[in-house]
Amino acid sequence: MAEGKLDLVTPPPPAGNRGDTVTELLGQIADTGRDAARGGYSRPVLSGSERDLLAWFVEQAQRRGLDVDVDRNGIAWAWWNPSGADLRGSVVTGSHLDSVPGGGAFDGPLGVASALVAVDHLRARGITPSRALGVAVFPEEEGSRFGVACLGSRLLTGELAPKRALALTDPDGTTLAEAWGRAGMDPAHLGRDDEALARIGTFVELHVEQGRGLIDLDAPVAVASSVLGHGRWRLSFTGEGNHAGATLMADRRDPVVAAAAAVLAARQSALAHADARATVGRIVPVPGGTNVIASRVDAWLDVRHPDDAVTAAVVAEISERAAEAARAEGCELVVTQESFSATAHFDGVLRDRLTRVLSGAPVLATGAGHDAAVLAGHVPSAMLFVRNPTGVSHSPAEAVEDDDAEQGAAALATALEHLLT
Ligand code: GLV
Ligand code: MN
Ligand code: MN
């Protein structure tokens, strides 16, 4: 697919559901990317399900008369530009459509659906902005396929070098370059895009809240203050593959044992530093057989803290404990940083303006990463959060009440109206 061209097959919307509300829009994609084995949704970037979601987005944007294109970093843009304004300095909203494995229905798609409905609200309010409004969909926000979160916004802003991005591999060993080419896009054109970046005058991302802040405050919508600094590290333990029955306990060099010590060290180290979070959510033993002592284990560590120096200290502690455990087991350990994002504070003036126009909506920090946080280092950016009655995210239990979803889209429209007029 050449840049700017779309060759996606768009499925017809369900009869009677035109996608006029956030709930209707999300209803149209409720069966896309369902994961029967894990529960919830698995919508990895450039998979069939994620491409179907992109086709759905294009169809819904075109139904609204928006001009859609996909840029050289795989970011889809839909423009409402009734005044034919220069796109530089536009107001842009949007989110992502990819998911974590077995994720919920709202992380990402809520922001995309709300952006489309917000355009409807602005039209219904009789707004004819002199500037353009863009709706952007960023690829691989979760980093669940190629390991680096916010891949699209990092490429756009130059925070991720294209050479490194192209060499990233998915769990099957497919490189990003290969997957990009198979999706019909030219991997040669990845990288910082000053022209696309200059089109974003202000960015506002609406997102399901990934915590209990709005439950406790009894409010449907909040404005974000900051995103916790976070990073990912791969701990690769190498030992000796062997037979589970024929190898005496004293003769083993089992990397799973060393990895287990690293998991416990992560818990202990995070508990020893106030506000730290450390998680090992993915462990892959190789070759991975019940009666096989693994020859290697890869364990991925996610560490977050408001103070980036504390994050570094926690990672150093865990790495040291993991290295000790590896030595004791006769194994080797290699620790590789795969990504890091410093704590991001959203533009204070923009945050206060949005809080004012949203009638004193509460202000909340978040522990989850977002494309808006990457963009915040380059353009004035903000986020709105919509109440999640379970407080749970990255899980099928993630939830949003229908009424809150519509209130969120209306709040987004109000925020955009304020920025556009
Ligand atoms: C993405 O949601 C993250 O916080 O890792
Ligand atoms: Mn998200
Ligand atoms: Mn997420």
mmCIF file of C-alpha atoms in Angstrom, residues 11-29 56-57 59-65 113 116-117 120 123:
data_model
loop_
_atom_site.group_PDB
_atom_site.id
_atom_site.type_symbol
_atom_site.label_atom_id
_atom_site.label_comp_id
_atom_site.label_asym_id
_atom_site.label_seq_id
_atom_site.Cartn_x
_atom_site.Cartn_y
_atom_site.Cartn_z
ATOM 1 C CA PRO A 11 -17.372 -4.878 6.801
ATOM 2 C CA PRO A 12 -20.965 -3.615 6.722
ATOM 3 C CA PRO A 13 -22.166 -2.236 10.088
ATOM 4 C CA PRO A 14 -24.751 -4.373 11.893
ATOM 5 C CA ALA A 15 -28.318 -3.613 10.787
ATOM 6 C CA GLY A 16 -29.910 -0.945 12.927
ATOM 7 C CA ASN A 17 -26.595 0.169 14.417
ATOM 8 C CA ARG A 18 -25.225 3.109 12.448
ATOM 9 C CA GLY A 19 -22.571 3.955 14.974
ATOM 10 C CA ASP A 20 -24.196 7.169 16.135
ATOM 11 C CA THR A 21 -23.132 6.796 19.762
ATOM 12 C CA VAL A 22 -20.013 5.552 21.499
ATOM 13 C CA THR A 23 -21.917 2.492 22.670
ATOM 14 C CA GLU A 24 -23.136 1.770 19.141
ATOM 15 C CA LEU A 25 -19.658 2.218 17.695
ATOM 16 C CA LEU A 26 -18.100 -0.122 20.246
ATOM 17 C CA GLY A 27 -20.966 -2.538 19.627
ATOM 18 C CA GLN A 28 -19.922 -2.731 15.978
ATOM 19 C CA ILE A 29 -16.479 -4.040 16.946
ATOM 20 C CA TRP A 56 -13.995 0.035 10.677
ATOM 21 C CA PHE A 57 -12.432 3.348 11.711
ATOM 22 C CA GLU A 59 -15.555 3.452 7.268
ATOM 23 C CA GLN A 60 -16.934 5.412 10.216
ATOM 24 C CA ALA A 61 -14.705 8.414 9.508
ATOM 25 C CA GLN A 62 -15.739 8.425 5.846
ATOM 26 C CA ARG A 63 -19.392 8.112 6.826
ATOM 27 C CA ARG A 64 -18.820 11.381 8.671
ATOM 28 C CA GLY A 65 -17.262 12.948 5.594
ATOM 29 C CA ALA A 113 -15.067 5.978 19.164
ATOM 30 C CA LEU A 116 -15.788 10.198 16.099
ATOM 31 C CA VAL A 117 -18.845 10.974 18.214
ATOM 32 C CA ASP A 120 -20.903 14.644 15.518
ATOM 33 C CA ARG A 123 -21.518 19.581 14.063
#
